[in-house]
PDB file of C-alpha atoms in Angstrom:
ATOM      1  CA  ASP N 101      -0.396   0.057  12.822  1.00  0.00           C
ATOM      2  CA  ARG N 102       0.438  -2.149  15.798  1.00  0.00           C
ATOM      3  CA  LEU N 103      -0.781  -5.226  13.935  1.00  0.00           C
ATOM      4  CA  LEU N 104       1.993  -4.787  11.384  1.00  0.00           C
ATOM      5  CA  THR N 105       4.866  -4.522  13.836  1.00  0.00           C
ATOM      6  CA  PRO N 106       6.635  -7.557  15.261  1.00  0.00           C
ATOM      7  CA  HIS N 107       5.745  -8.556  18.804  1.00  0.00           C
ATOM      8  CA  ARG N 108       9.377  -8.812  19.843  1.00  0.00           C
ATOM      9  CA  PRO N 109      12.376  -6.585  19.302  1.00  0.00           C
ATOM     10  CA  PRO N 110      14.831  -7.692  16.596  1.00  0.00           C
ATOM     11  CA  ASN N 111      17.505 -10.117  17.779  1.00  0.00           C
ATOM     12  CA  HIS N 112      20.556  -9.033  15.773  1.00  0.00           C
ATOM     13  CA  VAL N 113      23.267 -11.694  15.648  1.00  0.00           C
ATOM     14  CA  PRO N 114      26.177 -12.294  13.262  1.00  0.00           C
ATOM     15  CA  MET N 115      24.822 -14.074  10.203  1.00  0.00           C
ATOM     16  CA  ASN N 116      25.347 -14.814   6.541  1.00  0.00           C
ATOM     17  CA  ILE N 117      22.672 -13.694   4.070  1.00  0.00           C
ATOM     18  CA  HIS N 118      22.925 -17.025   2.288  1.00  0.00           C
ATOM     19  CA  GLU N 119      21.419 -18.745   5.349  1.00  0.00           C
ATOM     20  CA  VAL N 120      18.325 -16.642   4.672  1.00  0.00           C
ATOM     21  CA  CYS N 121      18.358 -17.457   0.949  1.00  0.00           C
ATOM     22  CA  GLU N 122      18.763 -21.200   1.479  1.00  0.00           C
ATOM     23  CA  ARG N 123      15.969 -21.352   4.050  1.00  0.00           C
ATOM     24  CA  VAL N 124      13.637 -19.401   1.758  1.00  0.00           C
ATOM     25  CA  ARG N 125      14.612 -21.577  -1.208  1.00  0.00           C
ATOM     26  CA  SER N 126      13.789 -24.752   0.739  1.00  0.00           C
ATOM     27  CA  LEU N 127      10.450 -23.375   1.916  1.00  0.00           C
ATOM     28  CA  ILE N 128       9.400 -22.221  -1.566  1.00  0.00           C
ATOM     29  CA  LEU N 129      10.350 -25.553  -3.159  1.00  0.00           C
ATOM     30  CA  ALA N 130       8.386 -27.412  -0.462  1.00  0.00           C
ATOM     31  CA  GLU N 131       5.337 -25.153  -0.780  1.00  0.00           C
ATOM     32  CA  PHE N 132       5.353 -25.090  -4.592  1.00  0.00           C
ATOM     33  CA  PRO N 133       6.847 -28.450  -5.681  1.00  0.00           C
ATOM     34  CA  GLU N 134       5.504 -28.204  -9.256  1.00  0.00           C
ATOM     35  CA  GLY N 135       6.253 -25.561 -11.847  1.00  0.00           C
ATOM     36  CA  ILE N 136       8.715 -23.312  -9.977  1.00  0.00           C
ATOM     37  CA  ARG N 137      12.483 -23.424 -10.212  1.00  0.00           C
ATOM     38  CA  VAL N 138      14.476 -21.459  -7.605  1.00  0.00           C
ATOM     39  CA  ARG N 139      17.942 -20.622  -8.895  1.00  0.00           C
ATOM     40  CA  ARG N 140      20.862 -19.364  -6.805  1.00  0.00           C
ATOM     41  CA  ASP N 141      23.156 -16.560  -7.973  1.00  0.00           C
ATOM     42  CA  TYR N 142      25.258 -15.849  -4.886  1.00  0.00           C
ATOM     43  CA  ASP N 143      28.304 -13.709  -4.290  1.00  0.00           C
ATOM     44  CA  VAL N 144      30.027 -16.154  -1.942  1.00  0.00           C
ATOM     45  CA  GLY N 145      32.503 -13.467  -0.881  1.00  0.00           C
ATOM     46  CA  LEU N 146      29.884 -11.446   1.025  1.00  0.00           C
ATOM     47  CA  PRO N 147      30.892 -10.910   4.645  1.00  0.00           C
ATOM     48  CA  GLU N 148      28.733 -11.666   7.662  1.00  0.00           C
ATOM     49  CA  PHE N 149      26.558  -8.885   9.029  1.00  0.00           C
ATOM     50  CA  ARG N 150      24.314  -8.439  12.051  1.00  0.00           C
ATOM     51  CA  GLY N 151      20.663  -9.209  11.529  1.00  0.00           C
ATOM     52  CA  ASP N 152      17.601 -10.968  12.853  1.00  0.00           C
ATOM     53  CA  LEU N 153      17.554 -14.282  10.998  1.00  0.00           C
ATOM     54  CA  GLU N 154      13.839 -14.969  11.492  1.00  0.00           C
ATOM     55  CA  GLN N 155      12.728 -11.476  10.435  1.00  0.00           C
ATOM     56  CA  LEU N 156      14.866 -11.557   7.302  1.00  0.00           C
ATOM     57  CA  ILE N 157      13.677 -15.054   6.387  1.00  0.00           C
ATOM     58  CA  GLN N 158      10.082 -13.852   6.745  1.00  0.00           C
ATOM     59  CA  ALA N 159      10.749 -10.736   4.639  1.00  0.00           C
ATOM     60  CA  VAL N 160      12.378 -12.644   1.773  1.00  0.00           C
ATOM     61  CA  LEU N 161       9.855 -15.494   2.021  1.00  0.00           C
ATOM     62  CA  ASN N 162       6.947 -13.058   1.665  1.00  0.00           C
ATOM     63  CA  ILE N 163       8.487 -11.636  -1.514  1.00  0.00           C
ATOM     64  CA  ALA N 164       9.390 -15.052  -2.970  1.00  0.00           C
ATOM     65  CA  ARG N 165       5.965 -16.502  -2.098  1.00  0.00           C
ATOM     66  CA  ASN N 166       4.270 -13.597  -3.920  1.00  0.00           C
ATOM     67  CA  ALA N 167       6.478 -14.316  -6.935  1.00  0.00           C
ATOM     68  CA  ALA N 168       5.596 -18.023  -6.935  1.00  0.00           C
ATOM     69  CA  GLN N 169       1.883 -17.298  -6.557  1.00  0.00           C
ATOM     70  CA  ALA N 170       2.001 -14.770  -9.407  1.00  0.00           C
ATOM     71  CA  ILE N 171       3.849 -17.205 -11.682  1.00  0.00           C
ATOM     72  CA  LEU N 172       1.471 -20.079 -10.992  1.00  0.00           C
ATOM     73  CA  GLY N 173      -1.581 -17.818 -11.254  1.00  0.00           C
ATOM     74  CA  ALA N 174      -0.437 -16.576 -14.657  1.00  0.00           C
ATOM     75  CA  ARG N 175       0.295 -20.118 -15.856  1.00  0.00           C
ATOM     76  CA  ALA N 176      -3.168 -21.270 -14.804  1.00  0.00           C
ATOM     77  CA  THR N 177      -4.805 -18.606 -16.978  1.00  0.00           C
ATOM     78  CA  ALA N 178      -2.346 -18.744 -19.918  1.00  0.00           C
ATOM     79  CA  ALA N 179      -2.950 -20.601 -23.147  1.00  0.00           C
ATOM     80  CA  ALA N 180      -1.314 -24.033 -23.296  1.00  0.00           C
ATOM     81  CA  GLY N 181       1.357 -22.795 -25.692  1.00  0.00           C
ATOM     82  CA  LEU N 182       2.582 -20.102 -23.296  1.00  0.00           C
ATOM     83  CA  GLN N 183       3.493 -22.396 -20.419  1.00  0.00           C
ATOM     84  CA  LYS N 184       7.172 -21.689 -19.830  1.00  0.00           C
ATOM     85  CA  ARG N 185       8.648 -22.882 -16.564  1.00  0.00           C
ATOM     86  CA  GLY N 186       8.391 -20.402 -13.708  1.00  0.00           C
ATOM     87  CA  GLU N 187      11.694 -19.254 -12.263  1.00  0.00           C
ATOM     88  CA  ILE N 188      12.719 -17.294  -9.201  1.00  0.00           C
ATOM     89  CA  VAL N 189      16.334 -16.180  -8.850  1.00  0.00           C
ATOM     90  CA  LEU N 190      17.873 -15.338  -5.471  1.00  0.00           C
ATOM     91  CA  ARG N 191      20.838 -13.064  -6.237  1.00  0.00           C
ATOM     92  CA  THR N 192      23.276 -11.547  -3.741  1.00  0.00           C
ATOM     93  CA  ARG N 193      25.864  -8.874  -4.414  1.00  0.00           C
ATOM     94  CA  VAL N 194      27.827  -6.113  -2.732  1.00  0.00           C
ATOM     95  CA  ALA N 195      26.407  -2.643  -3.363  1.00  0.00           C
ATOM     96  CA  ARG N 196      28.758   0.333  -3.125  1.00  0.00           C
ATOM     97  CA  GLN N 197      28.102   3.948  -2.165  1.00  0.00           C
ATOM     98  CA  VAL N 198      24.482   3.438  -1.108  1.00  0.00           C
ATOM     99  CA  THR N 199      22.400   5.820   1.005  1.00  0.00           C
ATOM    100  CA  LEU N 200      20.452   3.955   3.692  1.00  0.00           C
ATOM    101  CA  ALA N 201      18.533   5.686   6.482  1.00  0.00           C
ATOM    102  CA  ARG N 202      19.955   9.035   5.287  1.00  0.00           C
ATOM    103  CA  ARG N 203      23.545   7.797   5.700  1.00  0.00           C
ATOM    104  CA  LEU N 204      25.969   7.125   2.889  1.00  0.00           C
ATOM    105  CA  ARG N 205      27.271   3.564   3.230  1.00  0.00           C
ATOM    106  CA  ARG N 206      30.495   2.615   1.534  1.00  0.00           C
ATOM    107  CA  LEU N 207      29.385  -1.021   1.342  1.00  0.00           C
ATOM    108  CA  ALA N 208      25.993  -2.652   1.588  1.00  0.00           C
ATOM    109  CA  LEU N 209      24.511  -6.053   0.955  1.00  0.00           C
ATOM    110  CA  GLU N 210      22.091  -6.424  -1.950  1.00  0.00           C
ATOM    111  CA  LEU N 211      19.659  -9.325  -2.208  1.00  0.00           C
ATOM    112  CA  GLN N 212      17.395  -9.520  -5.236  1.00  0.00           C
ATOM    113  CA  VAL N 213      14.373 -11.763  -5.714  1.00  0.00           C
ATOM    114  CA  ILE N 214      13.806 -11.878  -9.474  1.00  0.00           C
ATOM    115  CA  ASP N 215      10.978 -13.750 -11.189  1.00  0.00           C
ATOM    116  CA  ASN N 216       9.727 -14.336 -14.718  1.00  0.00           C
ATOM    117  CA  GLY N 217       6.059 -13.952 -13.799  1.00  0.00           C
ATOM    118  CA  PRO N 218       3.425 -11.584 -15.175  1.00  0.00           C
ATOM    119  CA  GLY N 219       4.666  -8.497 -13.323  1.00  0.00           C
ATOM    120  CA  VAL N 220       2.967  -6.306 -10.739  1.00  0.00           C
ATOM    121  CA  PRO N 221      -0.285  -4.833 -12.109  1.00  0.00           C
ATOM    122  CA  ALA N 222       0.367  -1.239 -13.205  1.00  0.00           C
ATOM    123  CA  GLU N 223      -2.618   0.121 -11.260  1.00  0.00           C
ATOM    124  CA  ILE N 224      -1.136  -0.954  -7.895  1.00  0.00           C
ATOM    125  CA  ARG N 225       2.594  -0.686  -8.630  1.00  0.00           C
ATOM    126  CA  ASP N 226       3.014   2.510  -6.565  1.00  0.00           C
ATOM    127  CA  GLN N 227       1.050   1.101  -3.628  1.00  0.00           C
ATOM    128  CA  ILE N 228       2.324  -2.472  -3.204  1.00  0.00           C
ATOM    129  CA  PHE N 229       3.937  -1.793   0.172  1.00  0.00           C
ATOM    130  CA  TYR N 230       0.726  -0.331   1.625  1.00  0.00           C
ATOM    131  CA  PRO N 231      -1.317  -2.565   3.942  1.00  0.00           C
ATOM    132  CA  LEU N 232      -4.234  -4.425   2.360  1.00  0.00           C
ATOM    133  CA  VAL N 233      -3.109  -3.767  -1.236  1.00  0.00           C
ATOM    134  CA  SER N 234      -2.923  -7.009  -3.206  1.00  0.00           C
ATOM    135  CA  GLY N 235      -2.780  -7.861  -6.883  1.00  0.00           C
ATOM    136  CA  ARG N 236      -4.066 -11.373  -6.212  1.00  0.00           C
ATOM    137  CA  GLU N 237      -7.651 -12.478  -5.732  1.00  0.00           C
ATOM    138  CA  GLY N 238      -7.967 -13.427  -2.067  1.00  0.00           C
ATOM    139  CA  GLY N 239      -4.595 -11.906  -1.137  1.00  0.00           C
ATOM    140  CA  THR N 240      -4.310 -10.217   2.265  1.00  0.00           C
ATOM    141  CA  GLY N 241      -2.025  -7.405   1.163  1.00  0.00           C
ATOM    142  CA  LEU N 242       0.158  -7.828   4.249  1.00  0.00           C
ATOM    143  CA  GLY N 243       3.168  -9.778   2.937  1.00  0.00           C
ATOM    144  CA  LEU N 244       5.045  -6.888   1.320  1.00  0.00           C
ATOM    145  CA  THR N 245       4.095  -4.503   4.124  1.00  0.00           C
ATOM    146  CA  LEU N 246       5.656  -6.861   6.658  1.00  0.00           C
ATOM    147  CA  ALA N 247       8.685  -7.457   4.434  1.00  0.00           C
ATOM    148  CA  GLN N 248       9.288  -3.717   4.245  1.00  0.00           C
ATOM    149  CA  THR N 249       8.826  -3.343   8.023  1.00  0.00           C
ATOM    150  CA  PHE N 250      11.375  -6.072   8.771  1.00  0.00           C
ATOM    151  CA  VAL N 251      13.896  -4.633   6.302  1.00  0.00           C
ATOM    152  CA  HIS N 252      13.452  -1.154   7.819  1.00  0.00           C
ATOM    153  CA  HIS N 253      14.239  -2.660  11.238  1.00  0.00           C
ATOM    154  CA  HIS N 254      17.636  -3.492   9.734  1.00  0.00           C
ATOM    155  CA  HIS N 255      18.086   0.100   8.445  1.00  0.00           C
ATOM    156  CA  GLY N 256      17.616  -1.165   4.899  1.00  0.00           C
ATOM    157  CA  VAL N 257      15.318  -0.537   1.944  1.00  0.00           C
ATOM    158  CA  VAL N 258      13.154  -2.618  -0.398  1.00  0.00           C
ATOM    159  CA  GLU N 259      12.627  -1.513  -3.990  1.00  0.00           C
ATOM    160  CA  CYS N 260      10.599  -3.017  -6.802  1.00  0.00           C
ATOM    161  CA  ASP N 261      11.087  -2.872 -10.560  1.00  0.00           C
ATOM    162  CA  SER N 262       8.428  -4.693 -12.552  1.00  0.00           C
ATOM    163  CA  GLN N 263       7.277  -5.282 -16.091  1.00  0.00           C
ATOM    164  CA  PRO N 264       5.580  -8.292 -17.672  1.00  0.00           C
ATOM    165  CA  GLY N 265       8.023 -11.200 -17.690  1.00  0.00           C
ATOM    166  CA  ARG N 266      10.440  -9.800 -15.102  1.00  0.00           C
ATOM    167  CA  THR N 267       9.924  -8.465 -11.594  1.00  0.00           C
ATOM    168  CA  SER N 268      12.810  -7.681  -9.274  1.00  0.00           C
ATOM    169  CA  PHE N 269      12.569  -6.896  -5.580  1.00  0.00           C
ATOM    170  CA  ARG N 270      15.846  -5.459  -4.321  1.00  0.00           C
ATOM    171  CA  ILE N 271      16.642  -5.501  -0.598  1.00  0.00           C
ATOM    172  CA  VAL N 272      19.643  -3.414   0.440  1.00  0.00           C
ATOM    173  CA  LEU N 273      21.055  -3.746   3.961  1.00  0.00           C
ATOM    174  CA  PRO N 274      24.035  -2.043   5.597  1.00  0.00           C
ATOM    175  CA  LEU N 275      27.035  -4.306   6.115  1.00  0.00           C
ATOM    176  CA  ARG N 276      28.416  -2.365   9.079  1.00  0.00           C
TER     177      ARG N 276
END
């Protein structure tokens, strides 16, 4: 259990969620220069909130990296005629009347990582946040576990909705 917790306490500072999105977008485009498009769909009116920039970048990067790997893995095994361009969308919105950490929040921040990949395999869908569970050959199964841990440190939640052709990871964080 200690291996999956950060070695330093969170450093919560005023920040904008779009800093996280832009950093993740840059890293994904650098790591996967071919075959992946990362599209922005931002609510530019979102207010600042307090968070640990590095932890949130790591959480979103782990989710986006999984999406890119799934897209490229599916393209490598697909027939030549099925090669549509892989896309990841980073979407931000305000969520209203959300329960986080057993408290009703009037306003929360919602960040979605949406991809057009093959979807999470049905046999592991209920276990993807468990350590060492991976749908990818050679995967460590730690990325989503760490993402969930970092989001929980911000009193938020991570949810997944997946079917072939569309997977959405939804991170919800309190604004105040």
